[in-house]
Amino acid sequence: MIPAEKTMNIGIAKPYIGDAEKQAVMEVLDSGQLAQGARVKAFEEQFAAYHNAKHGIAVNNGTTSLIASLMAHEIGAGDEVIVPAFTFFATAASVLSVGAKPVFADIEPDTFCLSPEAAEAAITDKTKAIMPVHLYGHAADMPRFKAICDKHNLALIEDAAQSHGAKIGDDFAGTWGTASFSFYPTKNMTTSEGGMVLTNDDEIARRLRMIRNQGMNTQYYHEVIGYNFRMTDISAAIGLAQLERLPAWTEQRITNADYLTETLKSVVTPVTRPGYRHVFHQYTVRVKEGVNRDDVVKRLNERGIGARVYYPRPIHEQPVFQKMPEYANVSLPYTAKATDEVFSLPVHPLLTDEEREYITQEVNSIC
Ligand SMILES: *Cc1c(COP(=O)(O)O)cnc(C)c1O
């Protein structure tokens, strides 16, 4: 027991940069090769190898990795992409930014991930892709999404920004389609800002390498429209060091989540589907029927626990979408319920035993 008068200050995330990262960055600075170079290539190879994927294409953040993925599948004006509304804004905004239309489908109430049935029901003759999100680190139901996309001849684009190392059986999330990762500081590993696309498709990989580098095939020969989405060697050096830490960090996230699930009494704890490896980017619970979620979060924050709501408003209800008449009548009951009930607790790998115990004690006494 931690004495009731004791308070702690525990953030929802705790990015860690150690000596290995610092030394690697100094080596890059000393080398003079600052932009995309040998370290980016090594990071792509090692990140892809870790996930058993054929190709890794590093970019400057997770948002541009989504945009590049859509562009590589030649998705644009007149096309529809099916996405969840219960996710980070970039999932849907990336679709809008290539000129296509995001079509929102509901989630599964237990995993919070896009529902395969709901997604299949939303397919029209304009649909070009389905984009499930491996939300909070739990993989979406990829065997079923793969079957649906194969059947309807659609691209499968995975938003894997929260799921480094997540698995279904022996297969990693991020290897079922074209998969977009983020290395923002609060993700399971970081490069400061950064992103990566994984794919097993040689032609998609070739297009991605052009799209991130001005559409160039060979020097000053521009085959397609591209951008400057390149990762720096400074970021890649950090990423290489962080990738070494990822397996131990993932185990620790799972250990922390198991502890919380065993000890929390007054909230609905997260589900891991049988055979899945949930990597707990977030540890997300629901309040029980009749409990005011916002009140609980406020009281936990007052007690120094960085509880946060991911995500407090579904994407189709964001102002930018509400300006478009076609989104006025979207109805997603499971999304609406999750939006009202969920909150996330610190689960990051640097939590101490005492911090874990404090979190449990406070949550059990507040709700
Ligand atoms: C973080 C995140 C992104 C965007 O990644 P950035 O690196 O911040 O651009 C996209 N989708 C989801 C689900 C995310 O969590």
Coordinates of C-alpha atoms and ligand atoms in Angstrom, one line a residue:
M1 CA 0.0 0.0 0.0
I2 CA 1.1 3.5 -0.9
P3 CA 0.1 6.0 1.9
A4 CA -3.0 7.9 0.9
E5 CA -1.4 11.3 1.4
K6 CA 1.4 10.5 -1.1
T7 CA 1.1 11.9 -4.6
M8 CA 3.1 11.1 -7.7
N9 CA 3.5 12.7 -11.2
I10 CA 3.2 10.1 -13.9
G11 CA 3.0 11.1 -17.6
I12 CA 1.0 9.2 -20.2
A13 CA 4.3 8.8 -22.2
K14 CA 8.0 9.0 -21.4
P15 CA 10.2 9.1 -24.5
Y16 CA 13.7 7.9 -23.6
I17 CA 16.9 8.9 -25.3
G18 CA 20.0 7.2 -23.9
D19 CA 23.7 7.2 -24.5
A20 CA 23.4 5.0 -27.5
E21 CA 21.1 7.5 -29.3
K22 CA 23.3 10.5 -28.2
Q23 CA 26.5 8.9 -29.4
A24 CA 24.9 7.8 -32.7
V25 CA 23.6 11.3 -33.4
M26 CA 27.1 12.8 -32.7
E27 CA 28.6 10.4 -35.2
V28 CA 26.2 11.5 -37.8
L29 CA 27.0 15.2 -37.1
D30 CA 30.7 14.5 -37.3
S31 CA 30.3 12.6 -40.5
G32 CA 28.8 15.5 -42.4
Q33 CA 26.2 13.2 -44.0
L34 CA 23.1 14.8 -42.5
A35 CA 20.3 14.1 -45.0
Q36 CA 19.1 10.7 -46.2
G37 CA 22.1 8.4 -46.4
A38 CA 23.6 5.1 -45.2
R39 CA 21.9 5.2 -41.8
V40 CA 18.4 5.7 -43.4
K41 CA 19.2 2.6 -45.5
A42 CA 20.3 0.6 -42.5
F43 CA 17.3 1.6 -40.5
E44 CA 14.9 0.7 -43.3
E45 CA 16.5 -2.8 -43.6
Q46 CA 16.5 -3.5 -39.9
F47 CA 13.0 -2.2 -39.3
A48 CA 11.7 -4.2 -42.2
A49 CA 13.7 -7.3 -41.0
Y50 CA 12.3 -7.0 -37.5
H51 CA 8.8 -7.2 -38.9
N52 CA 9.6 -9.9 -41.6
A53 CA 8.7 -7.4 -44.3
K54 CA 10.5 -7.2 -47.7
H55 CA 10.8 -3.4 -48.1
G56 CA 11.1 -0.5 -45.7
I57 CA 10.8 3.1 -47.0
A58 CA 11.6 5.7 -44.4
V59 CA 9.9 9.1 -44.5
N60 CA 9.8 12.2 -42.4
N61 CA 6.7 11.4 -40.3
G62 CA 3.7 9.1 -40.0
T63 CA 1.4 11.4 -41.8
T64 CA 3.5 11.6 -44.9
S65 CA 3.9 7.8 -44.8
L66 CA 0.1 7.5 -45.0
I67 CA 0.0 10.1 -47.8
A68 CA 2.8 8.3 -49.7
S69 CA 1.1 5.0 -49.3
L70 CA -2.1 6.3 -50.8
M71 CA -0.2 7.9 -53.6
A72 CA 1.7 4.7 -54.3
H73 CA -1.7 3.0 -54.8
E74 CA -2.6 5.8 -57.2
I75 CA -5.6 6.8 -55.0
G76 CA -6.9 10.3 -55.7
A77 CA -9.9 12.4 -56.9
G78 CA -13.1 10.3 -57.3
D79 CA -11.9 7.4 -55.1
E80 CA -13.2 6.4 -51.8
V81 CA -11.2 4.9 -48.9
I82 CA -12.9 3.2 -45.9
V83 CA -11.5 4.3 -42.6
P84 CA -12.5 4.3 -38.9
A85 CA -13.7 7.5 -37.3
F86 CA -12.3 6.4 -33.9
T87 CA -8.6 7.1 -34.6
F88 CA -6.1 10.0 -34.8
F89 CA -7.1 12.7 -37.3
A90 CA -4.2 11.9 -39.7
T91 CA -5.8 8.6 -40.7
A92 CA -8.7 10.3 -42.5
A93 CA -7.0 13.6 -43.3
S94 CA -4.4 11.8 -45.4
V95 CA -7.2 10.5 -47.6
L96 CA -8.6 14.0 -48.0
S97 CA -5.2 15.4 -48.7
V98 CA -4.7 13.2 -51.8
G99 CA -8.1 14.4 -53.0
A100 CA -10.0 11.2 -52.2
K101 CA -13.0 10.7 -50.0
P102 CA -12.8 9.1 -46.5
V103 CA -15.8 6.9 -45.9
F104 CA -16.3 6.1 -42.2
A105 CA -17.2 2.7 -40.9
D106 CA -17.8 1.6 -37.3
I107 CA -15.4 -0.2 -34.9
E108 CA -15.5 -3.5 -33.1
P109 CA -16.6 -2.8 -29.5
D110 CA -14.0 -5.0 -27.9
T111 CA -10.8 -4.1 -29.8
F112 CA -11.8 -0.6 -30.8
C113 CA -10.4 -1.4 -34.3
L114 CA -12.3 -1.0 -37.6
S115 CA -15.0 -3.7 -38.0
P116 CA -14.5 -5.9 -41.1
E117 CA -18.3 -6.3 -41.5
A118 CA -18.9 -2.6 -41.3
A119 CA -16.1 -1.9 -43.7
E120 CA -17.3 -4.5 -46.2
A121 CA -20.8 -3.0 -46.0
A122 CA -19.4 0.4 -46.9
I123 CA -17.8 -0.7 -50.2
T124 CA -19.2 1.1 -53.3
D125 CA -18.0 1.0 -56.9
K126 CA -15.7 4.0 -56.0
T127 CA -13.9 2.2 -53.2
K128 CA -10.2 1.8 -53.8
A129 CA -8.8 0.9 -50.4
I130 CA -9.6 -0.1 -46.8
M131 CA -7.4 1.4 -44.2
P132 CA -7.7 -0.3 -40.8
V133 CA -5.8 1.2 -37.8
H134 CA -4.1 -1.1 -35.3
L135 CA -5.4 1.1 -32.5
Y136 CA -3.6 1.4 -29.2
G137 CA -1.3 -1.4 -30.3
H138 CA -3.9 -4.2 -30.9
A139 CA -3.9 -5.4 -34.5
A140 CA -7.1 -5.1 -36.5
D141 CA -8.6 -8.3 -37.8
M142 CA -6.2 -8.6 -40.8
P143 CA -7.0 -12.1 -42.0
R144 CA -10.5 -10.9 -42.6
F145 CA -9.5 -7.5 -44.1
K146 CA -7.1 -9.3 -46.4
A147 CA -9.9 -11.7 -47.6
I148 CA -12.3 -8.8 -48.1
C149 CA -9.7 -6.7 -50.1
D150 CA -8.7 -9.7 -52.2
K151 CA -12.4 -10.5 -53.0
H152 CA -13.2 -6.9 -54.0
N153 CA -9.8 -6.1 -55.5
L154 CA -9.0 -3.3 -53.1
A155 CA -5.8 -2.0 -51.7
L156 CA -5.2 -2.8 -48.0
I157 CA -3.4 0.1 -46.3
E158 CA -2.5 -0.4 -42.6
D159 CA -2.2 2.5 -40.2
A160 CA 0.4 0.9 -38.0
A161 CA 1.5 4.2 -36.2
Q162 CA 0.7 2.6 -32.8
S163 CA 1.6 -1.0 -33.4
H164 CA 5.4 -1.5 -33.7
G165 CA 5.9 -5.3 -33.1
A166 CA 2.2 -6.2 -32.8
K167 CA 1.3 -9.7 -34.1
I168 CA -1.4 -12.0 -35.1
G169 CA -0.1 -15.5 -34.6
D170 CA 3.4 -15.4 -36.1
D171 CA 2.6 -12.6 -38.5
F172 CA 3.4 -9.0 -37.7
A173 CA 0.9 -6.2 -38.0
G174 CA 2.3 -4.1 -40.9
T175 CA 2.9 -7.0 -43.2
W176 CA -0.6 -7.7 -44.6
G177 CA -0.8 -4.7 -47.0
T178 CA 1.0 -1.4 -47.4
A179 CA 1.7 -0.4 -43.8
S180 CA 2.4 3.1 -42.4
F181 CA 4.4 3.5 -39.2
S182 CA 5.1 6.7 -37.1
F183 CA 8.2 7.4 -34.9
Y184 CA 6.8 10.4 -33.1
P185 CA 8.2 10.7 -29.6
T186 CA 5.2 9.3 -27.8
K187 CA 5.0 6.1 -30.0
N188 CA 6.5 2.8 -29.0
M189 CA 9.8 3.9 -30.4
T190 CA 11.0 7.2 -31.8
T191 CA 13.3 8.9 -34.3
S192 CA 12.1 12.4 -33.0
E193 CA 9.9 12.9 -36.0
G194 CA 9.8 10.1 -38.6
G195 CA 7.8 7.4 -40.4
M196 CA 8.2 4.3 -42.4
V197 CA 6.2 2.3 -45.0
L198 CA 6.6 -1.5 -45.0
T199 CA 5.5 -3.5 -48.0
N200 CA 6.2 -6.9 -49.6
D201 CA 5.3 -5.5 -53.1
D202 CA 8.3 -4.5 -55.3
E203 CA 6.4 -2.1 -57.5
I204 CA 4.7 -0.3 -54.5
A205 CA 8.2 0.0 -52.9
R206 CA 9.7 1.4 -56.1
R207 CA 6.9 4.1 -56.3
L208 CA 7.3 4.9 -52.6
R209 CA 11.0 5.6 -53.0
M210 CA 10.2 8.0 -55.9
I211 CA 7.3 9.7 -54.1
R212 CA 9.4 10.5 -51.0
N213 CA 12.2 11.9 -53.2
Q214 CA 10.7 14.4 -55.7
G215 CA 9.3 11.6 -58.0
M216 CA 12.8 10.8 -59.1
N217 CA 13.7 7.5 -60.6
T218 CA 17.3 8.3 -61.3
Q219 CA 19.0 11.6 -60.6
Y220 CA 16.9 14.5 -62.2
Y221 CA 14.6 12.1 -64.1
H222 CA 11.1 12.6 -62.5
E223 CA 8.8 9.8 -63.3
V224 CA 5.9 10.8 -61.1
I225 CA 5.0 13.8 -58.9
G226 CA 6.7 13.5 -55.6
Y227 CA 7.6 15.5 -52.6
N228 CA 10.5 15.8 -50.1
F229 CA 9.4 13.3 -47.5
R230 CA 12.9 12.1 -46.8
M231 CA 14.1 11.1 -43.3
T232 CA 17.4 12.5 -42.1
D233 CA 20.4 10.3 -41.2
I234 CA 20.2 12.0 -37.7
S235 CA 16.7 10.6 -37.2
A236 CA 17.6 7.2 -38.6
A237 CA 20.6 7.0 -36.2
I238 CA 18.2 7.5 -33.3
G239 CA 15.8 4.9 -34.8
L240 CA 18.5 2.3 -35.1
A241 CA 19.4 2.7 -31.4
Q242 CA 15.7 2.6 -30.4
L243 CA 15.0 -0.5 -32.5
E244 CA 17.5 -2.3 -30.3
R245 CA 15.4 -1.4 -27.3
L246 CA 12.0 -2.2 -28.9
P247 CA 11.8 -5.9 -27.9
A248 CA 12.5 -5.3 -24.2
W249 CA 10.2 -2.2 -24.2
T250 CA 7.4 -4.2 -25.8
E251 CA 7.7 -6.9 -23.1
Q252 CA 7.7 -4.3 -20.4
R253 CA 4.5 -2.6 -21.8
I254 CA 2.8 -6.0 -21.8
T255 CA 4.0 -6.7 -18.3
N256 CA 2.7 -3.3 -17.1
A257 CA -0.6 -3.9 -18.9
D258 CA -1.0 -7.4 -17.3
Y259 CA -0.4 -5.9 -13.9
L260 CA -3.1 -3.2 -14.5
T261 CA -5.6 -5.8 -15.8
E262 CA -5.1 -8.0 -12.8
T263 CA -5.4 -5.2 -10.2
L264 CA -7.9 -2.7 -11.6
K265 CA -11.4 -3.5 -10.2
S266 CA -13.6 -0.6 -11.2
V267 CA -13.2 -0.2 -14.9
V268 CA -13.6 -2.4 -18.0
T269 CA -10.0 -3.4 -18.9
P270 CA -8.7 -3.9 -22.5
V271 CA -9.2 -7.1 -24.4
T272 CA -6.4 -9.0 -26.3
R273 CA -7.8 -11.4 -28.8
P274 CA -6.5 -15.0 -28.5
G275 CA -3.3 -15.5 -30.5
Y276 CA -2.7 -11.7 -30.8
R277 CA 0.2 -9.8 -29.4
H278 CA -1.1 -6.4 -28.2
V279 CA 1.8 -4.0 -27.8
F280 CA 0.0 -1.5 -25.6
H281 CA 0.8 1.7 -27.2
Q282 CA -2.0 2.8 -24.9
Y283 CA -3.7 1.0 -22.1
T284 CA -7.3 2.0 -22.7
V285 CA -10.2 1.2 -20.3
R286 CA -13.9 2.0 -20.3
V287 CA -15.7 3.5 -17.3
K288 CA -18.6 1.3 -16.1
E289 CA -22.2 2.2 -16.9
G290 CA -23.3 5.4 -15.3
V291 CA -19.8 6.7 -14.4
N292 CA -18.8 10.1 -15.7
R293 CA -15.6 9.6 -17.7
D294 CA -14.5 13.2 -17.8
D295 CA -14.9 13.5 -14.1
V296 CA -12.7 10.4 -13.5
V297 CA -10.0 11.7 -15.8
K298 CA -10.0 15.1 -14.1
R299 CA -9.6 13.6 -10.7
L300 CA -6.8 11.3 -11.8
N301 CA -5.0 14.3 -13.3
E302 CA -5.4 16.1 -10.0
R303 CA -3.7 13.1 -8.4
G304 CA -0.8 13.4 -10.8
I305 CA -1.7 10.6 -13.2
G306 CA -1.5 11.5 -16.8
A307 CA -4.8 9.9 -17.8
R308 CA -5.9 11.0 -21.3
V309 CA -8.8 10.5 -23.7
Y310 CA -7.9 9.0 -27.1
Y311 CA -10.0 10.2 -28.8
P312 CA -12.6 12.6 -27.4
R313 CA -14.4 13.3 -30.7
P314 CA -14.9 11.0 -33.7
I315 CA -13.3 12.3 -36.9
H316 CA -16.5 12.9 -38.9
E317 CA -17.6 15.2 -36.1
Q318 CA -14.5 17.4 -36.4
P319 CA -15.2 20.9 -37.7
V320 CA -13.4 20.3 -41.0
F321 CA -15.7 17.4 -41.8
Q322 CA -18.9 19.0 -40.5
K323 CA -18.4 21.7 -43.1
M324 CA -19.0 19.0 -45.7
P325 CA -22.7 18.1 -46.0
E326 CA -22.1 14.4 -46.8
Y327 CA -20.8 13.8 -43.2
A328 CA -23.8 15.3 -41.5
N329 CA -25.7 12.1 -41.0
V330 CA -23.0 9.6 -40.4
S331 CA -24.1 7.2 -37.6
L332 CA -21.5 5.0 -35.8
P333 CA -22.9 3.7 -32.5
Y334 CA -19.9 1.8 -31.3
T335 CA -17.6 4.7 -32.1
A336 CA -20.0 7.1 -30.2
K337 CA -20.0 4.8 -27.2
A338 CA -16.2 4.4 -27.1
T339 CA -15.8 8.2 -27.5
D340 CA -17.9 8.7 -24.3
E341 CA -16.4 5.9 -22.2
V342 CA -12.7 5.4 -22.8
F343 CA -9.6 6.8 -21.2
S344 CA -6.0 5.7 -21.3
L345 CA -3.6 5.2 -18.3
P346 CA 0.2 5.3 -18.3
V347 CA 1.6 1.9 -19.5
H348 CA 5.0 3.1 -20.8
P349 CA 8.0 0.8 -20.2
L350 CA 9.7 3.2 -17.8
L351 CA 6.9 3.0 -15.2
T352 CA 8.3 1.9 -11.8
D353 CA 6.6 -0.8 -9.6
E354 CA 5.5 1.9 -7.2
E355 CA 4.0 4.0 -10.0
R356 CA 2.0 1.1 -11.3
E357 CA 0.7 0.4 -7.8
Y358 CA -0.2 4.0 -7.3
I359 CA -2.1 4.1 -10.6
T360 CA -4.2 1.0 -9.5
Q361 CA -4.8 2.4 -6.0
E362 CA -6.0 5.8 -7.3
V363 CA -8.2 4.3 -10.1
N364 CA -9.8 1.8 -7.7
S365 CA -10.6 4.5 -5.2
I366 CA -11.8 7.2 -7.7
C367 CA -14.2 5.1 -9.8
Ligands
LIG1 C1 0.7 9.3 -34.6 C2 -0.3 8.8 -35.6 C3 -0.3 9.2 -37.0 C4 0.6 10.3 -37.5 O1 1.9 10.1 -37.2 P1 2.9 11.4 -37.2 O2 4.2 10.8 -37.1 O3 2.5 12.2 -35.9 O4 2.6 12.2 -38.4 C5 -1.2 8.6 -37.8 N1 -2.1 7.7 -37.4 C6 -2.2 7.3 -36.1 C7 -3.2 6.3 -35.7 C8 -1.3 7.8 -35.2 O5 -1.4 7.4 -33.9

